[in-house]
Coordinates of C-alpha atoms in Angstrom, one line a residue:
Chain W
X1 CA 118.3 112.8 74.0
X2 CA 122.0 112.3 73.2
X3 CA 121.8 108.8 71.9
X4 CA 119.3 107.3 69.4
X5 CA 118.9 104.0 71.3
X6 CA 117.7 105.8 74.4
X7 CA 114.3 105.9 72.8
X8 CA 114.0 102.1 73.6
X9 CA 113.1 103.3 77.1
X10 CA 109.9 104.9 75.6
X11 CA 108.5 101.4 74.7
X12 CA 109.3 100.0 78.1
X13 CA 107.8 102.9 80.0
X14 CA 104.6 103.0 77.9
X15 CA 104.2 99.3 78.7
X16 CA 104.9 99.9 82.3
X17 CA 102.3 102.6 82.6
X18 CA 99.6 100.4 81.0
X19 CA 100.3 97.7 83.6
X20 CA 100.5 100.3 86.3
X21 CA 96.9 101.2 85.5
X22 CA 95.9 97.5 85.6
X23 CA 97.6 97.1 89.0
X24 CA 95.7 100.1 90.5
X25 CA 92.4 98.9 89.0
X26 CA 92.7 95.6 90.7
X27 CA 93.9 97.3 93.9
X28 CA 90.7 99.2 93.8
X29 CA 88.6 96.1 93.3
X30 CA 90.4 94.4 96.2
X31 CA 89.6 97.4 98.5
X32 CA 86.0 97.2 97.3
X33 CA 85.7 93.5 98.3
X34 CA 86.8 94.4 101.8
X35 CA 84.0 96.9 102.1
X36 CA 81.3 95.1 100.0
X37 CA 82.1 91.4 100.2
X38 CA 79.1 90.2 98.3
X39 CA 79.2 92.7 95.4
X40 CA 81.4 90.7 93.0
X41 CA 80.3 87.0 92.7
X42 CA 83.0 84.9 94.2
X43 CA 82.8 82.3 91.4
X44 CA 83.5 85.1 88.9
X45 CA 86.3 86.9 90.5
X46 CA 87.5 85.6 94.0
X47 CA 89.7 87.8 96.1
X48 CA 92.8 85.6 95.6
X49 CA 92.7 86.3 91.8
X50 CA 92.3 90.0 92.5
X51 CA 95.3 90.1 94.8
X52 CA 97.4 88.0 92.5
X53 CA 96.8 90.4 89.6
X54 CA 97.4 93.4 91.9
X55 CA 100.7 92.2 93.2
X56 CA 102.0 90.6 90.0
X57 CA 101.2 93.6 87.9
X58 CA 103.0 95.8 90.4
X59 CA 106.2 93.7 90.2
X60 CA 106.0 93.5 86.4
X61 CA 105.5 97.2 85.7
X62 CA 108.2 98.2 88.2
X63 CA 110.6 95.8 86.4
X64 CA 109.6 97.2 83.0
X65 CA 110.3 100.6 84.5
X66 CA 113.8 99.5 85.7
X67 CA 114.6 98.0 82.3
X68 CA 113.5 101.3 80.7
X69 CA 115.6 103.3 83.1
X70 CA 118.6 101.1 82.2
X71 CA 118.1 101.6 78.5
X72 CA 117.8 105.3 79.1
X73 CA 120.7 106.0 81.4
X74 CA 123.3 103.4 80.3
X75 CA 124.0 105.1 76.9
X76 CA 124.6 108.4 78.6
X77 CA 126.8 106.8 81.2
X78 CA 128.7 104.5 78.9
X79 CA 128.8 107.1 76.2
X80 CA 127.8 104.8 73.5
X81 CA 124.6 103.3 71.8
X82 CA 122.9 100.2 73.3
X83 CA 124.7 97.1 72.0
X84 CA 121.6 95.7 70.1
X85 CA 118.4 97.7 69.9
X86 CA 116.8 94.7 68.2
X87 CA 117.5 92.4 71.2
X88 CA 116.0 95.1 73.4
X89 CA 112.7 95.0 71.5
X90 CA 112.7 91.2 71.4
X91 CA 113.2 91.2 75.2
X92 CA 110.3 93.7 75.6
X93 CA 108.0 91.5 73.5
X94 CA 108.8 88.3 75.5
X95 CA 108.5 90.1 78.8
X96 CA 105.4 92.1 78.0
X97 CA 103.5 89.3 76.3
X98 CA 104.5 86.9 79.2
X99 CA 103.2 89.4 81.7
X100 CA 100.0 90.1 79.8
X101 CA 99.1 86.4 79.3
X102 CA 99.8 85.7 82.9
X103 CA 97.4 88.4 84.0
X104 CA 94.7 87.2 81.5
X105 CA 95.4 83.6 82.6
X106 CA 94.8 84.5 86.2
X107 CA 91.3 85.8 85.3
X108 CA 90.6 82.2 84.1
X109 CA 92.2 80.7 87.1
X110 CA 95.3 79.5 85.2
X111 CA 98.4 79.8 87.3
X112 CA 101.3 77.8 88.4
X113 CA 100.5 74.3 89.8
X114 CA 103.1 75.2 92.5
X115 CA 102.2 78.8 93.0
X116 CA 103.6 80.9 95.9
X117 CA 102.7 84.4 96.8
X118 CA 104.1 86.8 94.1
X119 CA 105.3 83.8 92.2
X120 CA 102.0 82.6 90.8
X121 CA 103.3 82.7 87.2
X122 CA 103.0 79.4 85.3
X123 CA 106.3 77.8 84.7
X124 CA 106.5 78.8 81.0
X125 CA 106.0 82.4 82.0
X126 CA 108.8 82.1 84.6
X127 CA 111.1 80.7 82.0
X128 CA 110.1 83.5 79.6
X129 CA 111.0 86.0 82.3
X130 CA 114.4 84.3 82.7
X131 CA 115.1 84.3 79.0
X132 CA 114.1 88.0 78.8
X133 CA 116.3 88.8 81.8
X134 CA 119.3 87.0 80.1
X135 CA 118.8 88.9 76.9
X136 CA 118.6 92.1 78.9
X137 CA 121.7 91.4 81.0
X138 CA 123.7 90.4 77.9
X139 CA 122.6 93.6 76.0
X140 CA 123.3 96.0 78.9
X141 CA 126.5 94.3 80.0
X142 CA 127.9 94.4 76.4
X143 CA 127.1 98.1 76.2
X144 CA 128.7 98.9 79.5
X145 CA 131.8 96.7 78.8
X146 CA 132.5 98.4 75.5
X147 CA 131.9 101.9 76.9
X148 CA 132.8 104.1 79.9
X149 CA 132.4 102.4 83.2
X150 CA 131.0 104.6 86.0
X151 CA 129.9 103.9 89.6
X152 CA 126.3 104.4 88.5
X153 CA 126.5 101.7 85.8
X154 CA 128.5 99.4 88.1
X155 CA 125.9 99.5 90.9
X156 CA 123.0 99.4 88.5
X157 CA 124.4 96.3 86.7
X158 CA 125.1 94.6 90.0
X159 CA 121.5 95.2 91.1
X160 CA 120.1 94.0 87.8
X161 CA 122.2 90.8 87.8
X162 CA 121.1 90.2 91.4
X163 CA 117.5 90.5 90.4
X164 CA 118.0 87.8 87.8
X165 CA 120.1 85.5 90.0
X166 CA 117.8 85.6 93.0
X167 CA 114.7 85.0 90.7
X168 CA 116.1 81.5 90.0
X169 CA 115.1 80.5 93.5
X170 CA 111.5 80.9 92.4
X171 CA 112.1 77.5 90.6
X172 CA 112.9 75.7 93.8
X173 CA 109.8 74.7 95.8
X174 CA 110.5 71.9 98.3
X175 CA 107.7 69.9 100.0
X176 CA 108.7 71.1 103.4
X177 CA 106.7 74.3 104.0
X178 CA 109.3 75.9 106.3
X179 CA 112.2 75.2 103.9
X180 CA 110.0 76.5 101.1
X181 CA 109.5 79.8 103.0
X182 CA 113.1 80.2 103.7
X183 CA 114.1 80.1 100.1
X184 CA 111.0 82.0 98.9
X185 CA 112.4 85.0 100.9
X186 CA 115.6 84.6 98.8
X187 CA 113.6 86.0 96.0
X188 CA 111.2 88.3 97.8
X189 CA 113.4 89.9 100.5
X190 CA 116.7 89.9 98.7
X191 CA 114.9 91.6 95.8
X192 CA 113.0 94.5 97.5
X193 CA 115.2 94.9 100.6
X194 CA 118.4 94.1 98.7
X195 CA 119.3 94.3 95.1
X196 CA 116.3 96.6 94.1
X197 CA 117.8 99.2 96.5
X198 CA 120.9 99.1 94.3
X199 CA 118.8 100.0 91.3
X200 CA 117.0 102.7 93.3
X201 CA 120.2 104.3 94.5
X202 CA 121.9 104.3 91.1
X203 CA 118.9 105.8 89.3
X204 CA 118.6 108.5 92.0
X205 CA 122.4 109.1 91.6
X206 CA 121.9 109.6 87.9
X207 CA 119.0 112.0 88.4
X208 CA 121.0 114.0 91.0
X209 CA 124.0 114.1 88.6
X210 CA 121.9 115.4 85.8
X211 CA 119.6 117.8 87.7
X212 CA 121.9 119.3 90.3
X213 CA 125.2 119.4 88.5
X214 CA 127.2 118.3 91.5
X215 CA 130.5 116.7 90.7
X216 CA 130.4 113.0 89.7
X217 CA 133.2 112.3 92.2
X218 CA 131.0 113.4 95.1
X219 CA 127.9 111.6 93.9
X220 CA 129.8 108.3 93.3
X221 CA 131.1 108.3 96.8
X222 CA 127.6 108.9 98.3
X223 CA 126.3 106.1 96.0
X224 CA 128.8 103.5 97.3
X225 CA 128.2 104.5 100.9
X226 CA 124.5 104.2 100.5
X227 CA 124.5 100.8 98.8
X228 CA 127.0 99.5 101.3
X229 CA 124.7 100.3 104.2
X230 CA 121.8 98.8 102.1
X231 CA 123.4 95.4 101.7
X232 CA 125.2 95.3 105.0
X233 CA 121.8 95.7 106.8
X234 CA 119.6 94.1 104.2
X235 CA 121.2 90.7 103.6
X236 CA 121.1 89.6 107.3
X237 CA 118.0 91.6 107.7
X238 CA 116.3 88.7 105.9
X239 CA 116.2 87.2 109.3
X240 CA 113.2 89.3 110.2
X241 CA 111.2 86.9 108.0
X242 CA 112.6 83.8 109.7
X243 CA 111.2 84.5 113.2
X244 CA 108.1 82.3 113.1
X245 CA 108.4 79.9 110.2
X246 CA 110.1 77.0 111.9
X247 CA 113.7 78.3 111.6
X248 CA 116.1 78.5 114.6
X249 CA 115.5 81.1 117.3
X250 CA 118.7 83.0 116.7
X251 CA 117.1 84.7 113.8
X252 CA 115.1 86.8 116.3
X253 CA 118.3 88.5 117.3
X254 CA 120.0 88.7 114.0
X255 CA 116.9 89.8 112.2
X256 CA 116.0 92.4 114.8
X257 CA 119.4 94.0 114.8
X258 CA 120.2 94.0 111.1
X259 CA 116.7 94.8 109.9
X260 CA 116.6 97.8 112.3
X261 CA 119.6 99.1 110.4
X262 CA 117.7 98.9 107.1
X263 CA 116.5 102.3 107.9
X264 CA 120.1 103.7 107.5
X265 CA 120.3 103.5 103.6
X266 CA 116.9 105.1 103.3
X267 CA 117.9 107.9 105.6
X268 CA 121.1 108.1 103.6
X269 CA 119.1 108.6 100.4
X270 CA 117.2 111.5 102.0
X271 CA 120.4 113.2 103.1
X272 CA 121.9 112.5 99.7
X273 CA 119.1 113.9 97.5
X274 CA 118.5 117.0 99.7
X275 CA 122.2 117.9 100.1
X276 CA 122.8 117.4 96.4
X277 CA 120.0 119.8 95.6
X278 CA 121.2 122.2 98.2
X279 CA 124.8 122.1 96.9
X280 CA 123.9 122.0 93.3
X281 CA 124.1 125.2 91.3
X282 CA 122.1 124.1 88.3
X283 CA 118.6 125.5 88.0
X284 CA 117.2 122.5 86.1
X285 CA 114.0 123.4 84.3
X286 CA 112.4 120.0 85.1
X287 CA 111.0 120.9 88.5
X288 CA 108.6 118.0 88.4
X289 CA 111.3 115.4 88.1
X290 CA 113.1 117.0 91.0
X291 CA 109.9 116.9 93.1
X292 CA 109.5 113.1 92.3
X293 CA 113.2 112.4 93.2
X294 CA 113.0 114.2 96.5
X295 CA 109.6 112.7 97.2
X296 CA 111.0 109.2 96.4
X297 CA 113.7 109.4 99.0
X298 CA 111.4 110.9 101.7
X299 CA 108.5 108.5 101.1
X300 CA 110.8 105.5 100.9
X301 CA 112.4 106.6 104.2
X302 CA 109.0 106.6 105.8
X303 CA 107.4 103.6 104.0
X304 CA 110.4 101.3 104.0
X305 CA 112.4 102.7 106.8
X306 CA 110.1 104.0 109.5
X307 CA 107.1 101.8 108.8
X308 CA 109.4 98.8 108.5
X309 CA 111.1 99.5 111.8
X310 CA 107.7 99.9 113.4
X311 CA 107.2 96.2 113.4
X312 CA 110.5 94.6 112.8
X313 CA 111.7 94.0 116.4
X314 CA 110.8 90.4 117.2
X315 CA 109.1 91.4 120.4
X316 CA 106.8 93.6 118.5
X317 CA 106.5 91.4 115.4
X318 CA 105.3 88.5 117.6
X319 CA 102.1 90.5 118.0
X320 CA 101.8 92.3 114.7
X321 CA 103.0 89.6 112.3
X322 CA 100.4 88.7 109.7
X323 CA 98.1 91.7 110.5
X324 CA 97.2 94.8 108.4
X325 CA 100.3 96.4 109.9
X326 CA 102.3 94.4 107.3
X327 CA 99.9 95.5 104.5
X328 CA 100.3 99.2 105.6
X329 CA 104.1 99.0 105.4
X330 CA 104.1 97.1 102.1
X331 CA 102.0 99.8 100.4
X332 CA 104.0 102.8 101.4
X333 CA 107.4 101.1 101.0
X334 CA 106.7 99.9 97.5
X335 CA 105.2 103.3 96.6
X336 CA 107.9 105.5 98.1
X337 CA 110.9 103.4 97.0
X338 CA 110.0 102.0 93.7
X339 CA 106.9 103.6 92.3
X340 CA 108.2 107.1 92.9
X341 CA 111.6 106.1 91.5
X342 CA 110.1 105.0 88.3
X343 CA 107.8 108.0 88.0
X344 CA 110.8 110.3 88.8
X345 CA 113.0 108.9 86.0
X346 CA 110.0 108.9 83.6
X347 CA 109.2 112.5 84.4
X348 CA 112.8 113.4 83.9
X349 CA 113.2 111.5 80.6
X350 CA 109.9 111.9 78.8
X351 CA 110.6 115.5 77.7
X352 CA 114.0 114.4 76.4
X353 CA 112.6 111.4 74.6
X354 CA 110.0 113.5 72.9
X355 CA 112.5 116.3 72.4
X356 CA 110.3 118.9 74.0
X357 CA 110.7 121.3 76.8
X358 CA 109.4 119.9 80.1
X359 CA 105.6 120.3 79.6
X360 CA 102.7 119.7 81.9
X361 CA 104.9 120.1 84.8
X362 CA 102.2 121.7 86.9
X363 CA 99.8 118.8 86.3
X364 CA 102.6 116.4 86.9
X365 CA 103.4 118.0 90.3
X366 CA 99.8 118.0 91.2
X367 CA 99.7 114.3 90.4
X368 CA 102.6 113.8 92.8
X369 CA 100.6 115.3 95.7
X370 CA 97.4 113.5 94.8
X371 CA 99.0 110.1 94.4
X372 CA 101.2 110.5 97.5
X373 CA 98.4 111.8 99.5
X374 CA 96.3 108.9 98.5
X375 CA 98.9 106.3 99.3
X376 CA 99.9 107.9 102.6
X377 CA 96.2 108.1 103.7
X378 CA 95.8 104.4 102.7
X379 CA 98.8 103.5 104.8
X380 CA 97.7 105.3 107.8
X381 CA 94.2 103.7 107.6
X382 CA 95.7 100.3 107.3
X383 CA 98.0 101.0 110.2
X384 CA 95.1 101.9 112.4
X385 CA 93.3 98.8 111.3
X386 CA 96.4 96.7 112.0
X387 CA 97.1 98.1 115.4
X388 CA 93.4 97.5 116.4
X389 CA 93.5 94.1 114.9
X390 CA 96.7 93.3 116.8
X391 CA 95.1 94.3 120.1
X392 CA 91.7 92.6 119.5
X393 CA 93.1 89.4 118.2
X394 CA 96.5 89.0 119.7
X395 CA 95.9 90.6 123.1
X396 CA 92.2 90.3 123.8
X397 CA 91.9 86.9 122.2
X398 CA 89.1 87.6 119.7
X399 CA 88.8 85.3 116.7
X400 CA 90.0 86.5 113.3
X401 CA 86.5 87.4 112.0
X402 CA 85.3 88.9 115.3
X403 CA 88.3 91.3 115.1
X404 CA 87.7 92.0 111.4
X405 CA 84.1 93.1 112.1
X406 CA 85.5 95.9 114.2
X407 CA 87.7 97.3 111.4
X408 CA 85.1 98.2 108.8
X409 CA 85.6 102.0 109.1
X410 CA 89.3 101.7 108.3
X411 CA 88.6 99.6 105.2
X412 CA 86.2 102.3 104.0
X413 CA 88.8 104.9 104.5
X414 CA 91.3 102.8 102.7
X415 CA 88.9 102.4 99.7
X416 CA 88.4 106.1 99.6
X417 CA 92.2 106.7 99.6
X418 CA 92.4 104.1 96.8
X419 CA 90.0 106.1 94.6
X420 CA 92.2 109.2 95.1
X421 CA 95.3 107.2 94.3
X422 CA 93.8 106.0 91.0
X423 CA 92.8 109.5 90.1
X424 CA 96.4 110.7 90.8
X425 CA 97.9 108.0 88.7
X426 CA 95.6 108.8 85.8
X427 CA 96.6 112.5 86.1
X428 CA 100.2 111.5 86.1
X429 CA 99.8 109.4 82.9
X430 CA 97.9 112.2 81.2
X431 CA 100.5 114.8 82.2
X432 CA 103.2 112.7 80.7
X433 CA 101.6 111.5 77.5
X434 CA 99.3 114.3 76.4
X435 CA 101.1 117.4 75.3
X436 CA 99.4 120.8 75.9
X437 CA 100.5 124.0 74.3
X438 CA 101.1 125.8 77.6
X439 CA 101.5 125.0 81.3
X440 CA 98.4 125.0 83.4
X441 CA 99.9 127.8 85.4
X442 CA 102.4 130.0 83.5
X443 CA 105.7 130.4 85.2
X444 CA 106.9 133.9 86.1
X445 CA 109.5 134.5 83.4
X446 CA 111.2 137.5 85.0
X447 CA 111.5 135.8 88.4
X448 CA 113.0 132.7 86.8
X449 CA 115.8 134.7 85.0
X450 CA 116.8 136.4 88.2
X451 CA 116.8 133.1 90.1
X452 CA 119.1 131.6 87.6
X453 CA 121.7 134.4 87.7
Chain Z
X1 CA 134.3 113.4 103.8
X2 CA 136.7 113.9 100.9
X3 CA 139.9 113.2 102.9
X4 CA 138.6 110.6 105.2
X5 CA 137.1 108.4 102.5
X6 CA 138.1 108.2 98.9
X7 CA 135.8 106.8 96.2
X8 CA 137.9 103.7 95.7
X9 CA 137.9 103.0 99.4
X10 CA 134.1 103.4 99.5
X11 CA 133.8 101.0 96.6
X12 CA 136.0 98.4 98.1
X13 CA 134.2 98.6 101.4
X14 CA 130.9 98.1 99.5
X15 CA 132.1 95.0 97.5
X16 CA 134.1 93.4 100.3
X17 CA 131.5 94.0 103.0
X18 CA 128.6 92.8 100.9
X19 CA 130.5 89.6 100.1
X20 CA 131.3 89.2 103.8
X21 CA 127.7 89.5 104.9
X22 CA 126.4 87.3 102.1
X23 CA 128.8 84.5 103.0
X24 CA 127.6 84.7 106.6
X25 CA 124.0 84.7 105.4
X26 CA 124.5 81.6 103.2
X27 CA 126.3 79.8 106.1
X28 CA 123.4 80.6 108.4
X29 CA 120.9 79.5 105.8
X30 CA 122.6 76.1 105.4
X31 CA 122.5 75.7 109.2
X32 CA 118.9 76.8 109.3
X33 CA 117.9 74.4 106.6
X34 CA 119.5 71.6 108.6
X35 CA 117.6 72.7 111.7
X36 CA 114.3 72.9 109.8
X37 CA 114.7 69.4 108.4
X38 CA 115.8 67.9 111.8
X39 CA 114.2 69.9 114.6
X40 CA 112.0 72.8 113.4
X41 CA 109.5 70.7 111.5
X42 CA 108.1 67.1 111.6
X43 CA 110.2 66.0 108.6
X44 CA 109.8 62.3 109.6
X45 CA 106.0 62.6 108.9
X46 CA 106.3 64.6 105.8
X47 CA 104.3 62.0 103.8
X48 CA 103.4 62.0 100.1
X49 CA 99.9 63.0 101.2
X50 CA 101.3 66.1 103.1
X51 CA 103.3 67.2 100.0
X52 CA 100.3 66.6 97.8
X53 CA 98.2 68.7 100.2
X54 CA 100.8 71.5 99.9
X55 CA 100.4 71.4 96.2
X56 CA 96.6 71.7 96.6
X57 CA 97.2 74.7 98.8
X58 CA 99.5 76.2 96.0
X59 CA 97.4 75.2 93.0
X60 CA 94.4 77.0 94.4
X61 CA 96.3 80.1 95.5
X62 CA 95.0 79.8 99.1
X63 CA 97.8 82.1 100.3
X64 CA 96.3 84.9 98.2
X65 CA 93.5 85.2 100.9
X66 CA 94.9 83.3 104.0
X67 CA 98.1 83.5 105.9
X68 CA 100.2 80.5 106.9
X69 CA 102.7 81.2 109.6
X70 CA 101.6 84.8 109.1
X71 CA 102.6 85.0 105.5
X72 CA 100.2 85.5 102.5
X73 CA 97.2 87.8 102.2
X74 CA 95.4 89.0 105.3
X75 CA 91.9 88.7 103.8
X76 CA 91.1 85.5 105.6
X77 CA 92.2 83.7 108.8
X78 CA 95.6 82.2 109.7
X79 CA 95.7 78.5 108.9
X80 CA 99.1 77.5 110.2
X81 CA 97.4 76.5 113.5
X82 CA 93.8 75.9 112.3
X83 CA 94.2 72.2 113.0
X84 CA 95.0 72.9 116.6
X85 CA 92.3 75.6 116.9
X86 CA 89.8 73.0 115.7
X87 CA 90.8 70.5 118.4
X88 CA 93.2 68.4 116.3
X89 CA 95.5 67.8 119.2
X90 CA 92.9 65.8 121.2
X91 CA 90.7 64.7 118.3
X92 CA 92.7 64.5 115.0
X93 CA 90.1 62.6 113.1
X94 CA 87.5 65.2 114.1
X95 CA 89.6 68.2 113.0
X96 CA 90.4 66.4 109.8
X97 CA 86.7 66.0 109.0
X98 CA 85.9 69.6 110.0
X99 CA 88.4 70.9 107.5
X100 CA 86.9 68.7 104.7
X101 CA 83.3 69.7 105.7
X102 CA 84.3 73.4 105.8
X103 CA 85.8 73.2 102.3
X104 CA 82.6 71.6 100.9
X105 CA 80.3 74.1 102.5
X106 CA 81.8 77.2 100.7
X107 CA 80.7 79.7 99.7
X108 CA 78.5 80.6 102.6
X109 CA 76.6 83.2 100.7
X110 CA 76.0 85.1 104.0
X111 CA 75.4 88.8 103.4
X112 CA 78.2 91.1 104.6
X113 CA 80.6 88.2 105.0
X114 CA 83.7 87.7 103.0
X115 CA 83.2 84.8 100.7
X116 CA 85.4 81.8 100.1
X117 CA 85.0 80.1 96.7
X118 CA 84.0 76.5 96.1
X119 CA 87.2 74.8 94.9
X120 CA 85.5 71.5 93.9
X121 CA 88.3 69.3 95.4
X122 CA 88.1 65.5 95.2
X123 CA 87.9 63.5 98.4
X124 CA 91.5 62.6 98.0
X125 CA 92.6 66.2 97.6
X126 CA 90.5 67.2 100.7
X127 CA 92.3 64.5 102.7
X128 CA 95.7 65.7 101.4
X129 CA 94.9 69.3 102.3
X130 CA 93.8 68.3 105.8
X131 CA 97.0 66.2 106.2
X132 CA 99.0 69.2 105.1
X133 CA 97.3 71.5 107.6
X134 CA 97.8 68.9 110.4
X135 CA 101.5 68.6 109.5
X136 CA 101.9 72.4 109.4
X137 CA 100.4 72.8 112.9
X138 CA 103.2 70.7 114.3
X139 CA 106.0 73.0 113.2
X140 CA 107.9 74.8 116.0
X141 CA 107.0 78.4 115.2
X142 CA 108.7 79.8 118.4
X143 CA 105.3 80.2 120.1
X144 CA 103.7 82.2 117.3
X145 CA 100.8 83.1 117.0
X146 CA 99.9 84.5 120.4
X147 CA 96.5 83.0 121.3
X148 CA 95.4 84.6 124.5
X149 CA 92.4 83.2 126.3
X150 CA 89.4 85.4 125.6
X151 CA 88.9 87.8 128.6
X152 CA 85.1 87.1 128.9

């Protein structure tokens, strides 16, 4: 750790991991209700509450992870301490307490009187999020403005400002359902298929810079090309959500064409990470962080890119829209692009934050395969469920519940995959937080020396 | 790549191009909003009751189980066209009453069936909700969802 204030990231990431665990616990409960619908009394904990906590916890911990990543990498990039550590901790307190009280409130059926999917937070929590975001942007922008400006901080800052600006649309909820939906996507789509990709690309660029030792000039150029393709495709790609909500028919063409191109930035990130590792001469000791970084680009390519393209053309989407196909895509896309990204930067930074050699790498790498295996299996199960549902309901004409009755096997498989996923996550958290005196498998010292020469 | 594209060119393409596409997007959104409010939806009959019904839908987080126009959770049936499916086009009063009765009859308690909670809505709220679902069923969703006639 080169700068004292980088340790702010530790607080954010510990908070993020706690909420990560909550997210997965409620994911597991949701999967359980699909298999055993009478197990949990519906008055006590209905499915809508479970889903609300599962999705909100996901968003909140990913954002906490992004904040942590910014506090960690901006000092190194700007070559100066964070403008105000005190503000950073105040921001954390507001954001974390807001998130926590929202989740607890959901359990007692307290949420926004004008709730929408992902935006169930009561108004005072939304305002708290905005205040926290403003503090954060002020703090990070001041740090960057007074320090060295790099492509990585430029793109990261643009992404973070975009997150805050588009969140403001969560406050607008008109009475016309179709208009509501159109602007709801300004938050949801322009986040995850827009500005979040800027955060993802810049953090990956930072990791490549540090771990491969390739020239900054080369990395910067890749970064700009990747984020250009992300926004060129992603902005008009929003159209793929406007096919069936009462908007004009032209979105079917605009949405199909541009959202098909959304696969390009993700493939670009695969090429980027692999070619940097190939070209780089540095034999970085943190192999686990490298695995997560490469895994991030690959799984994001499949989850967001391939699984997204699978049902984005309007002729296909006409049949698959609103089935488990969407759920399958959502799970692998969020996991590959944003969960893996956060776990990559955490894996990279934790040894530095604790000023220790990379430890528990073996366990950490095992957790990558367990977690990723779990989520991939879950995605494939849901894809089968979705394809069958599409056929039964949208082609054969069965009613919703008649079709669902045929999907039981896939929901059992999904639940099993969920158990594996939770186990993988706990292993990850353990490997990061609990130091052990030696690696689970000792590295071959002699071989390492010769490889480094 | 180094000769063909310099870093500053790449940066300028990124900023300029993103701005270009964003401006187009905002322009299309403005047009789409106008379309929605004039052609896509039945704005003329967007009564206070329909808007109140939308708030009932939101306040009780119905979308965290159901989809409407395919969006929301996929735990429970689509409701964007439920009013039509329940015969609202020929017998609107009947479909209205069916929705109210359905809400009052939950949870079913049937074993092995997904359960819908009892939301304890007032008569007025139930009327608003049914009006909202009736209004939503009249939106031009470009023919979605496909509802083929059952083969047998």
